mmCIF file of C-alpha atoms in Angstrom:
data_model
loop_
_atom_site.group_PDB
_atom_site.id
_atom_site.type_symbol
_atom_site.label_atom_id
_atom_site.label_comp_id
_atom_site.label_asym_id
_atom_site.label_seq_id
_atom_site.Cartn_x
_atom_site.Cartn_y
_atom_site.Cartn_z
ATOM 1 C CA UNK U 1 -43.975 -92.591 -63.362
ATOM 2 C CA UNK U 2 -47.461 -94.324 -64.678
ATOM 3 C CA UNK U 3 -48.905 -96.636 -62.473
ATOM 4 C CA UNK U 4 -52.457 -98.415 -62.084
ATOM 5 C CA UNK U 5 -54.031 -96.834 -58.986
ATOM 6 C CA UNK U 6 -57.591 -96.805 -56.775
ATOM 7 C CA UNK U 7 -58.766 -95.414 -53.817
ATOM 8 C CA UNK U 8 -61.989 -96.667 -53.411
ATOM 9 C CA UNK U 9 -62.649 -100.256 -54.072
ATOM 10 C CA UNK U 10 -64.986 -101.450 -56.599
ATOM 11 C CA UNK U 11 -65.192 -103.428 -59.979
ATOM 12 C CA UNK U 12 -62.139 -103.343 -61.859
ATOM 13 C CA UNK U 13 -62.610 -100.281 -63.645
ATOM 14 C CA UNK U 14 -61.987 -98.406 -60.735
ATOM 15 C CA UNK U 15 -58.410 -98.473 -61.353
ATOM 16 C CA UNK U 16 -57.061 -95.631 -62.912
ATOM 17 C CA UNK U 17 -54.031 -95.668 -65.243
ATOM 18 C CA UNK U 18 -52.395 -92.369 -63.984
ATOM 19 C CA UNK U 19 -48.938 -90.216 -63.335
ATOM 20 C CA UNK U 20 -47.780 -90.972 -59.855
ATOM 21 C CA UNK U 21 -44.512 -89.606 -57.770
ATOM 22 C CA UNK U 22 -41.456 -91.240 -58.244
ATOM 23 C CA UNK U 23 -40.988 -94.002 -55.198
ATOM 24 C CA UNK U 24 -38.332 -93.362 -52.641
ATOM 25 C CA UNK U 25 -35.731 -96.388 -52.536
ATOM 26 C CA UNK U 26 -35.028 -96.449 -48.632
ATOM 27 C CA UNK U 27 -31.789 -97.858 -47.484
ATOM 28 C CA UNK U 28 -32.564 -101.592 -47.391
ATOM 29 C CA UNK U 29 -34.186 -101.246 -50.287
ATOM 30 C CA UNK U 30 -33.830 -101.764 -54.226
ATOM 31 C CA UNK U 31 -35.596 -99.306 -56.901
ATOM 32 C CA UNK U 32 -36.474 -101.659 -59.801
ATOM 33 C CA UNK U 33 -37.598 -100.888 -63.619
ATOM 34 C CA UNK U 34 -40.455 -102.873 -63.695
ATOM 35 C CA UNK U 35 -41.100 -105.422 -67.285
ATOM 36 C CA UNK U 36 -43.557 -107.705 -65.926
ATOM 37 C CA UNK U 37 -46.148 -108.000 -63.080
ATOM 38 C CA UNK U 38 -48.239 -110.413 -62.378
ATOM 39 C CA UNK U 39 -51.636 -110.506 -61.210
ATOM 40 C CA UNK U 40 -51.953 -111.940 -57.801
ATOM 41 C CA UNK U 41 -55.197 -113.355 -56.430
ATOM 42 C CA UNK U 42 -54.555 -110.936 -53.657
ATOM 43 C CA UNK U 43 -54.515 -108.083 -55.888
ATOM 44 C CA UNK U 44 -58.243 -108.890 -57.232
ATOM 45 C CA UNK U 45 -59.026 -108.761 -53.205
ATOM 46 C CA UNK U 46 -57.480 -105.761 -52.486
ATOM 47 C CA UNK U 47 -58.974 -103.960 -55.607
ATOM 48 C CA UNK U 48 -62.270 -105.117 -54.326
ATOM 49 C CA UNK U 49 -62.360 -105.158 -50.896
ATOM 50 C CA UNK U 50 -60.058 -102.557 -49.471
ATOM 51 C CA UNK U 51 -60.599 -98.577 -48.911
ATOM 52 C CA UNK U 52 -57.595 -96.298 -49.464
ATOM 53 C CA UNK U 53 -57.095 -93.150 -48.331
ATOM 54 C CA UNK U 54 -55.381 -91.946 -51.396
ATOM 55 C CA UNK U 55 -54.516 -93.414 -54.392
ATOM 56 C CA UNK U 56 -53.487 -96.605 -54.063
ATOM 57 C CA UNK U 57 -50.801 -98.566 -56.220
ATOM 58 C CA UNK U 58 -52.377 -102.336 -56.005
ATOM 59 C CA UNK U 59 -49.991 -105.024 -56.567
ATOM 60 C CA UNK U 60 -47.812 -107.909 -55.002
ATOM 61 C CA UNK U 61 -45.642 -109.167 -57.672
ATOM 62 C CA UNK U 62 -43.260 -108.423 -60.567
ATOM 63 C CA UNK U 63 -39.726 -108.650 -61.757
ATOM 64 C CA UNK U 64 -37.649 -106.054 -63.557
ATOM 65 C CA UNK U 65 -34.289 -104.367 -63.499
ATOM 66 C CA UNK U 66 -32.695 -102.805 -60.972
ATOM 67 C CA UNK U 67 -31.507 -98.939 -61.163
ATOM 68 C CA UNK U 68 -31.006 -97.773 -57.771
ATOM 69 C CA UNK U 69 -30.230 -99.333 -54.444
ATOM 70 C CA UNK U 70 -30.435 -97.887 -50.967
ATOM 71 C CA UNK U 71 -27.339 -97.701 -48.778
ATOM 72 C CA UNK U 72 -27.363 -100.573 -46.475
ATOM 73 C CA UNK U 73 -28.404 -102.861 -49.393
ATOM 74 C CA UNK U 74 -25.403 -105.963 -49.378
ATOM 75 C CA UNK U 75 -26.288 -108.306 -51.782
ATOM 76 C CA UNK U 76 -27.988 -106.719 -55.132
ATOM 77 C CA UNK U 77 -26.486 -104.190 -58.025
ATOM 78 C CA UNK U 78 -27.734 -101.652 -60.215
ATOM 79 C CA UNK U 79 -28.361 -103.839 -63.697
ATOM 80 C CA UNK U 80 -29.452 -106.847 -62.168
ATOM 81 C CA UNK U 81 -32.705 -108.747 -62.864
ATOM 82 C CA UNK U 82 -34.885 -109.678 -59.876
ATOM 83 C CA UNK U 83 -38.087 -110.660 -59.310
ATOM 84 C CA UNK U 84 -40.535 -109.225 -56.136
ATOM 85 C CA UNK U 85 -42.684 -109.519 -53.758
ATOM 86 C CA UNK U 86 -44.309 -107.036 -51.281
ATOM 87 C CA UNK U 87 -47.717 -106.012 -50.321
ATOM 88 C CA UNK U 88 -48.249 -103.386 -52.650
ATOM 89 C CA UNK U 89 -47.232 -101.077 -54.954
ATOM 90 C CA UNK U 90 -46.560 -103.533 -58.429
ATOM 91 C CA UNK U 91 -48.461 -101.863 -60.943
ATOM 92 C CA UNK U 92 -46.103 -99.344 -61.417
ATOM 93 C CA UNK U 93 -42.908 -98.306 -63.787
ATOM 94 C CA UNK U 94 -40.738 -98.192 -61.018
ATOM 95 C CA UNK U 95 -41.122 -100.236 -57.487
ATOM 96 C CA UNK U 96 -39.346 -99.908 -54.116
ATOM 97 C CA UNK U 97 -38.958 -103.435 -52.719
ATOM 98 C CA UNK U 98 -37.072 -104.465 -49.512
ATOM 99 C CA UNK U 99 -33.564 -106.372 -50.879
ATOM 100 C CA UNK U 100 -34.643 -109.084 -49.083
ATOM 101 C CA UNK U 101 -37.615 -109.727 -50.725
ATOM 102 C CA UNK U 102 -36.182 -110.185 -54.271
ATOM 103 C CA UNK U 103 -34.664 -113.410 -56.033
ATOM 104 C CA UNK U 104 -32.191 -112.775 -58.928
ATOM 105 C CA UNK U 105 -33.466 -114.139 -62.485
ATOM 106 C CA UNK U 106 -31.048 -116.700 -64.007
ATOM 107 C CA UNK U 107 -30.663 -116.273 -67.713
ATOM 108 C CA UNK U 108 -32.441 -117.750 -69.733
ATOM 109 C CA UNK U 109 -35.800 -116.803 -67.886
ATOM 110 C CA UNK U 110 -38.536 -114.753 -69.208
ATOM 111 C CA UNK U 111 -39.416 -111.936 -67.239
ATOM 112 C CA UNK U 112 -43.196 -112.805 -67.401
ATOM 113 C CA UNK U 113 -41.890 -116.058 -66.041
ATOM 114 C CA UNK U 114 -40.265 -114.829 -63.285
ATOM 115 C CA UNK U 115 -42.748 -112.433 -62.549
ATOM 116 C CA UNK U 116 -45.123 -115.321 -61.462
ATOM 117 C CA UNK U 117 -42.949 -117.494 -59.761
ATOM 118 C CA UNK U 118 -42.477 -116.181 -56.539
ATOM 119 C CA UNK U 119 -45.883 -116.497 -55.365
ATOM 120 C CA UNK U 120 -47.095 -119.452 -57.245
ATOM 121 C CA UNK U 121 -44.662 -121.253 -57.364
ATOM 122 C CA UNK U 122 -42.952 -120.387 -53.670
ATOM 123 C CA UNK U 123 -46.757 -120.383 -52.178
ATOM 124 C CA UNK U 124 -46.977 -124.202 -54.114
ATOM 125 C CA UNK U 125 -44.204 -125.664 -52.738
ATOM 126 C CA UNK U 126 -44.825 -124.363 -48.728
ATOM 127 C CA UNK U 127 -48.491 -125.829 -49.105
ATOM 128 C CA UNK U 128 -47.340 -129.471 -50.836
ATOM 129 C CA UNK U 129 -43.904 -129.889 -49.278
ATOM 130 C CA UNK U 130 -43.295 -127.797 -46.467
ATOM 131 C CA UNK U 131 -46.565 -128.514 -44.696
ATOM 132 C CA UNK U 132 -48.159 -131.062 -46.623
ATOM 133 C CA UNK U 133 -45.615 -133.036 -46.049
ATOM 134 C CA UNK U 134 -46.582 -134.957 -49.613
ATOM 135 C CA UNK U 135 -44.829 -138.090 -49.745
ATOM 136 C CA UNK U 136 -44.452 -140.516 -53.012
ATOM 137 C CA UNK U 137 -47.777 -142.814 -53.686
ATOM 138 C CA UNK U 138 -49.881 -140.612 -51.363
ATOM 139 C CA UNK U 139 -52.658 -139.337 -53.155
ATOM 140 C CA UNK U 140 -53.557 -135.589 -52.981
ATOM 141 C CA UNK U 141 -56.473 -133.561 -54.110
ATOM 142 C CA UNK U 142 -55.877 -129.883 -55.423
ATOM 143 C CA UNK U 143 -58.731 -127.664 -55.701
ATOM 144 C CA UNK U 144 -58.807 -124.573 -58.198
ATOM 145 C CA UNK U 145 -56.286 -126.827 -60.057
ATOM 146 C CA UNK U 146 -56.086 -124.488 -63.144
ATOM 147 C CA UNK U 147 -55.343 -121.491 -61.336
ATOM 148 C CA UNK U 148 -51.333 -120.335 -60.836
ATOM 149 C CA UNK U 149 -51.107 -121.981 -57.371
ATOM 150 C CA UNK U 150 -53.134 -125.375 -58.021
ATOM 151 C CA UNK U 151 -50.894 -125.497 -61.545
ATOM 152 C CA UNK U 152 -47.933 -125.112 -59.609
ATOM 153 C CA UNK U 153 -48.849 -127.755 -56.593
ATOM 154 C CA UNK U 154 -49.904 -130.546 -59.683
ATOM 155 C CA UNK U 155 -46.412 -130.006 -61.173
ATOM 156 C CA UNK U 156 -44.886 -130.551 -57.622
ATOM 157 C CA UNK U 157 -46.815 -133.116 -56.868
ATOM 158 C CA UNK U 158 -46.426 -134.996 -59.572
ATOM 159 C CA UNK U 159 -42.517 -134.586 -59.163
ATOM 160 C CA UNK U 160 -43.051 -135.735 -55.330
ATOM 161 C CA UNK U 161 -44.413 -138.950 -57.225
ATOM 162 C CA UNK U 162 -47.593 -138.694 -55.733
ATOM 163 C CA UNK U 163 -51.089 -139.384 -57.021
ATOM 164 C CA UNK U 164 -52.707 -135.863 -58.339
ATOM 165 C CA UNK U 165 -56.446 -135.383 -58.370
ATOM 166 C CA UNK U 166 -57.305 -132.066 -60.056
ATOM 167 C CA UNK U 167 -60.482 -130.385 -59.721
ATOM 168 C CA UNK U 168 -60.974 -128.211 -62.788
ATOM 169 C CA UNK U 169 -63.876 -127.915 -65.463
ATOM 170 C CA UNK U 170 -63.121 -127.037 -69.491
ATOM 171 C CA UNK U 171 -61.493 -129.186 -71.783
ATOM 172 C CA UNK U 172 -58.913 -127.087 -72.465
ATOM 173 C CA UNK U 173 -57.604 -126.349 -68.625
ATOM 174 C CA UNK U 174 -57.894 -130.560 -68.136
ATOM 175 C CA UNK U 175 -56.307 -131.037 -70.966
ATOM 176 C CA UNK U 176 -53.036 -128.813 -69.622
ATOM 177 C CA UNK U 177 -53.308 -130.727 -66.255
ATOM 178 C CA UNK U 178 -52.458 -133.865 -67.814
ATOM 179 C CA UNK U 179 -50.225 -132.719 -69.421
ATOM 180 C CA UNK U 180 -48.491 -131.343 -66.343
ATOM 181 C CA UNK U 181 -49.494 -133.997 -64.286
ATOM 182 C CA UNK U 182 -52.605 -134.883 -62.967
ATOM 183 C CA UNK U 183 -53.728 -138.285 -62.202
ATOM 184 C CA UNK U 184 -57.678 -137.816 -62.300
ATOM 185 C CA UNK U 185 -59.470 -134.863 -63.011
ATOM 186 C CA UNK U 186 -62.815 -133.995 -61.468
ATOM 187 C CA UNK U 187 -65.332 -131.407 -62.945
ATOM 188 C CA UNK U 188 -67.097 -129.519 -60.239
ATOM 189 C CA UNK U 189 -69.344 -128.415 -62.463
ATOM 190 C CA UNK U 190 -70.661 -131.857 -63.312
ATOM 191 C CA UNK U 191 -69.488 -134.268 -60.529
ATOM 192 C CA UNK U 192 -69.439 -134.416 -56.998
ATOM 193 C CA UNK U 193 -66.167 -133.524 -56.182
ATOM 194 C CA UNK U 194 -65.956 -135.362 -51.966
ATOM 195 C CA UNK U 195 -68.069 -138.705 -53.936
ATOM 196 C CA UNK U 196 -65.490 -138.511 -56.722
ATOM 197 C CA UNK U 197 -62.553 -138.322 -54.274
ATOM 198 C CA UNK U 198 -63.796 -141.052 -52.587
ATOM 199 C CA UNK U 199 -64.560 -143.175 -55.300
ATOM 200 C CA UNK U 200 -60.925 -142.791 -56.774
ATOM 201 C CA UNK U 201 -59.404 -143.767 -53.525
ATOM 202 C CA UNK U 202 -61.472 -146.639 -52.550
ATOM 203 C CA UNK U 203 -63.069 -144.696 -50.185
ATOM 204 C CA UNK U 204 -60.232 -143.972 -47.788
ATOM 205 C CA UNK U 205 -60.265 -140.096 -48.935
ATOM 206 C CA UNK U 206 -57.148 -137.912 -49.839
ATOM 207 C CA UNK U 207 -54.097 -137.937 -48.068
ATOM 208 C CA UNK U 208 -53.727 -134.477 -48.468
ATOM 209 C CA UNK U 209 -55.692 -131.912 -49.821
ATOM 210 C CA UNK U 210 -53.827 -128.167 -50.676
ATOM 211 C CA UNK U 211 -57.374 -125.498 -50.816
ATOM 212 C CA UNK U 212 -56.515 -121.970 -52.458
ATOM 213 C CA UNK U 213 -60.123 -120.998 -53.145
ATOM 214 C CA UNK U 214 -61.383 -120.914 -49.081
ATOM 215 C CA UNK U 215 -65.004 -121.469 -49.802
ATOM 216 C CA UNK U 216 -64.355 -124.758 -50.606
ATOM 217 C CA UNK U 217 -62.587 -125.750 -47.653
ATOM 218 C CA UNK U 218 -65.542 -127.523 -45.833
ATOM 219 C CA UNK U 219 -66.081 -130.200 -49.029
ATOM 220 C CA UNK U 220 -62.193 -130.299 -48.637
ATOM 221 C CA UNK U 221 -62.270 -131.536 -45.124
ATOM 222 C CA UNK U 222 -64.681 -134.297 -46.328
ATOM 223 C CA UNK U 223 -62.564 -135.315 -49.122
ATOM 224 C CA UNK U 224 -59.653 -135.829 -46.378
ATOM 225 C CA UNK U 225 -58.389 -139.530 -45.310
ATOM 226 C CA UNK U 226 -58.023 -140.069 -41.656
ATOM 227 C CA UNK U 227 -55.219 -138.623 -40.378
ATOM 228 C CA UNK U 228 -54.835 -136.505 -43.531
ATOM 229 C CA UNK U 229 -52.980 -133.485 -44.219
ATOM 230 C CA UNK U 230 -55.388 -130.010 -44.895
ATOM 231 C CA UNK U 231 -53.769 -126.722 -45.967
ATOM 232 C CA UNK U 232 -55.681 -123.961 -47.047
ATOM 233 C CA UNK U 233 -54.160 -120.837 -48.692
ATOM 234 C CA UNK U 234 -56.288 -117.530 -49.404
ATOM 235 C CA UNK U 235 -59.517 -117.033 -49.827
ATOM 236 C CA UNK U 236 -59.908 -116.734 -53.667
ATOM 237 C CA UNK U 237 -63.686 -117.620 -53.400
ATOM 238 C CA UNK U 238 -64.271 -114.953 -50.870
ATOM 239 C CA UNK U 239 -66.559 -115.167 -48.023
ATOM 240 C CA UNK U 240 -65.931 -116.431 -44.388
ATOM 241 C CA UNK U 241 -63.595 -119.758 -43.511
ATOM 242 C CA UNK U 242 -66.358 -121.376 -40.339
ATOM 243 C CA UNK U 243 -65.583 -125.088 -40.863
ATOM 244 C CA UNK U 244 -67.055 -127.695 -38.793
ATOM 245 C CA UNK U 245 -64.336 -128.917 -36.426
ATOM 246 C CA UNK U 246 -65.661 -132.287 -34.865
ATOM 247 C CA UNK U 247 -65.328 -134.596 -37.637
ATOM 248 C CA UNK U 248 -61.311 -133.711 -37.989
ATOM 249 C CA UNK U 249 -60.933 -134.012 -34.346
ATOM 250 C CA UNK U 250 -62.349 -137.158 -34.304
ATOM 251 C CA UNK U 251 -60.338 -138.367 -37.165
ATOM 252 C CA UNK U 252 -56.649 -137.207 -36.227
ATOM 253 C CA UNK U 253 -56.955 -134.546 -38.682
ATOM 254 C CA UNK U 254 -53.979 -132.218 -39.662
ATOM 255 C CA UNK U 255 -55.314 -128.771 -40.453
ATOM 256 C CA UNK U 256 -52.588 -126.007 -41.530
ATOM 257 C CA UNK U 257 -53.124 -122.666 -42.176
ATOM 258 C CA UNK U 258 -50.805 -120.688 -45.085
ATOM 259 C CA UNK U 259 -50.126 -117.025 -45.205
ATOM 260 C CA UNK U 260 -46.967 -116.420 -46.878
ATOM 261 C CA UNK U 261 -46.447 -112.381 -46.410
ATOM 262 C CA UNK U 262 -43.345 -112.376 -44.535
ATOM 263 C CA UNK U 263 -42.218 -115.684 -44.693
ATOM 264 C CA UNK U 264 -40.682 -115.192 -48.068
ATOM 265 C CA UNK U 265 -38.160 -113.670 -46.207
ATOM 266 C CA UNK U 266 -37.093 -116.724 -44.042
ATOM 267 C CA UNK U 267 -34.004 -118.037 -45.321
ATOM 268 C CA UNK U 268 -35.142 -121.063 -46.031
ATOM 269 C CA UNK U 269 -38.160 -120.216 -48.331
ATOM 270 C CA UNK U 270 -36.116 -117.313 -50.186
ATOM 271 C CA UNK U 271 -33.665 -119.976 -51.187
ATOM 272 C CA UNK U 272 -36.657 -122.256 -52.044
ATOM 273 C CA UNK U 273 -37.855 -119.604 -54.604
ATOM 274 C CA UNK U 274 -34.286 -119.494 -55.809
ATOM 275 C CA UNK U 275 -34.056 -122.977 -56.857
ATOM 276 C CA UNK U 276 -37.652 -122.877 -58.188
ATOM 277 C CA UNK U 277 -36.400 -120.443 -60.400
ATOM 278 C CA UNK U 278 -33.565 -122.555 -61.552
ATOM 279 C CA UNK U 279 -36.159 -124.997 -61.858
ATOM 280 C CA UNK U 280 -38.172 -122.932 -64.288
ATOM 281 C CA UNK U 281 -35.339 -121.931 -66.295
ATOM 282 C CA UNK U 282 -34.040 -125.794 -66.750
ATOM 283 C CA UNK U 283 -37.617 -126.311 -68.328
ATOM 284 C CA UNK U 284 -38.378 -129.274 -65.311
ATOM 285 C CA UNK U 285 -41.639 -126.461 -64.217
ATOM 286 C CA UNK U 286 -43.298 -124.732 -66.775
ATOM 287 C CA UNK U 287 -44.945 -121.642 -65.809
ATOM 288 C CA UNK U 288 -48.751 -120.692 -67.214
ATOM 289 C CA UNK U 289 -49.704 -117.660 -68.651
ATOM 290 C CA UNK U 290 -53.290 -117.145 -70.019
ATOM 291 C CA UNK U 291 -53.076 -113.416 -71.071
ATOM 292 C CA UNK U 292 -50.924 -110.667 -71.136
ATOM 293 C CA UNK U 293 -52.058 -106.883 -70.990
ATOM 294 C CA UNK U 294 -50.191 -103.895 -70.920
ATOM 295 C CA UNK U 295 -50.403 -101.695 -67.706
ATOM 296 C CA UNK U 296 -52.174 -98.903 -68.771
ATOM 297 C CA UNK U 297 -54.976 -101.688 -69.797
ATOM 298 C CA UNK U 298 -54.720 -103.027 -65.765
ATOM 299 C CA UNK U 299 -58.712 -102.882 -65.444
ATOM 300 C CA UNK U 300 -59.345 -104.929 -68.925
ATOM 301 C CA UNK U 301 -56.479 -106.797 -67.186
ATOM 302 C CA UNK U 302 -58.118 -107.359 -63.767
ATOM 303 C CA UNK U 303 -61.382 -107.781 -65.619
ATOM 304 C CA UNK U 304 -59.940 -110.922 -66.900
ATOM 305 C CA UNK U 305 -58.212 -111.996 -64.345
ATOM 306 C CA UNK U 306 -61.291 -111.834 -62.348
ATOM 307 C CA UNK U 307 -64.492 -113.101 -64.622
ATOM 308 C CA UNK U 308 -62.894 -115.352 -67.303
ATOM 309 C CA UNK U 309 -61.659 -118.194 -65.330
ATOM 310 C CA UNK U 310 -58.131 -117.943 -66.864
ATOM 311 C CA UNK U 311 -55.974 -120.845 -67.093
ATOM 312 C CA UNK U 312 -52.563 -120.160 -65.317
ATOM 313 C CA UNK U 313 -51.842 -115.911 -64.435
ATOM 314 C CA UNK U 314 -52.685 -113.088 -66.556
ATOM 315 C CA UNK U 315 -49.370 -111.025 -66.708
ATOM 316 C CA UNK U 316 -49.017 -106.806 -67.337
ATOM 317 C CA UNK U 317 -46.345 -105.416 -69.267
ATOM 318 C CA UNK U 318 -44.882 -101.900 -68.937
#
């Protein structure tokens, strides 16, 4: 098979569009055909970050068909359409994925779509919902707003029937906001974004504030109402996470911590991404997709993903 590979880390053109070994479907797992991956914050990380000892086959997320199962696998068939998760291994033709890490696409759904939900979307709704417990007329602030997690947590915010405020710069990414959702929009770039916060809220602060980026996280906690709600997922803007702790203490602040890895395998967050799915396929969440590549372009692909502040995910096709 051809698959998008590195061993050590670098600038995106350090992956290598190359013929790798076929992977072996083990017995809980599924082989799938891959159609679609998408590009994961994580991914950029990895590619970055991470030394391999051989080559490496980046990748988190994509949805295909399946054309081989292993033998203890219960509850997927050869021909069906899933899409994945798992730490690696996505920018590939073919991808070995634990059964239990897959989610069956209802018809009607694009594969690009469904490629991106998963993570987005599942990561989204444990940050607003699950932990954020985001309740209707609370107001709740959303950092790196135009990126595939922030433009998922506006959309299910905005269903929650909460107020959004959406940090994003560009006219054309805060033009998409409001049209998914947003309340106010705040320009980083130009405006202060803990003063603006403040100013929209009377000076009480945010409710609840969902982080993705990580740098950001100490301007977050500032931004937070008494007794408000922090969660912080990932680390997009790289660097360390040192926060000061004595002004949450002091206010009864909630600080949670996301890391979804194996949790998409608790029941209750698999079927989560199952209705989301449904969800996307009714039309009531629209999915965003800035760019799609093909996979033997993954480091133009990664390129963009990584310098030209996309708005939504940039998707591969095989």
């Amino acid at each position: 098979m051809k698959a998008a590979v590195y061993d050590n880390p670098g600038v995106p053109a350090v992956l290598k569009y190359v013929d790798m070994p076929d992977p072996a479907c083990g017995p809980g797992d599924v082989l799938i055909a891959v159609e679609a991956i998408s590009i994961e914050g994580g991914d950029l990380i990895n590619r970055r970050t991470t030394k391999q000892q051989s080559r490496w086959i980046v990748g988190y997320a994509a949805a295909g068909t399946i054309v081989a199962v292993g033998e203890n696998v219960k509850h997927r068939t050869i021909g069906q359409k899933v899409a994945a998760f798992d730490m690696q291994g996505s920018h590939a033709e073919l991808w070995a994925v634990p059964e239990t890490r897959t989610w069956l696409v209802p018809d009607g759904l694009r594969m690009a779509d469904a490629a991106v939900m998963p993570i987005s979307f599942g990561t989204a709704y444990h940050c607003v919902i699950t932990k954020g417990q985001l309740q209707a007329e609370e107001t709740v602030l959303i950092q790196a707003a135009a990126g595939g997690v922030g433009l998922a947590a506006v959309q299910l915010a905005r269903q929650a029937r909460a107020e959004v405020i959406a940090v994003a710069s560009g006219d054309e990414r805060q033009a998409r906001l409001l049209a998914l959702g947003a309340t106010h929009l705040i320009d980083r770039h130009n405006q202060d974004v803990v003063e603006e916060v403040r100013r929209l809220t009377g000076g009480k602060g945010a409710d609840l504030v969902i982080d993705p980026v990580g740098s950001t996280v100490q301007s977050s906690l500032l931004a937070l109402a008494p007794e408000g709600r922090l969660v912080f997922v990932g680390n997009a803007g790289g660097g360390g996470l040192a926060v000061e702790l004595w002004q949450p203490m002091q206010n009864n602040q909630t600080l949670h911590g996301v890391f979804m890895g194996a949790l998409f395998e608790r029941p209750a967050v698999h079927e989560t991404v199952d209705a989301l799915l449904k969800a996307a396929t009714d039309r009531r969440l629209e999915v965003v997709i800035d760019r799609t590549f093909s996979l033997k372009d993954a480091a133009s692909a990664h390129e963009h993903a990584e310098t030209a502040k996309p708005l939504g995910r940039v998707v591969m096709k095989v």
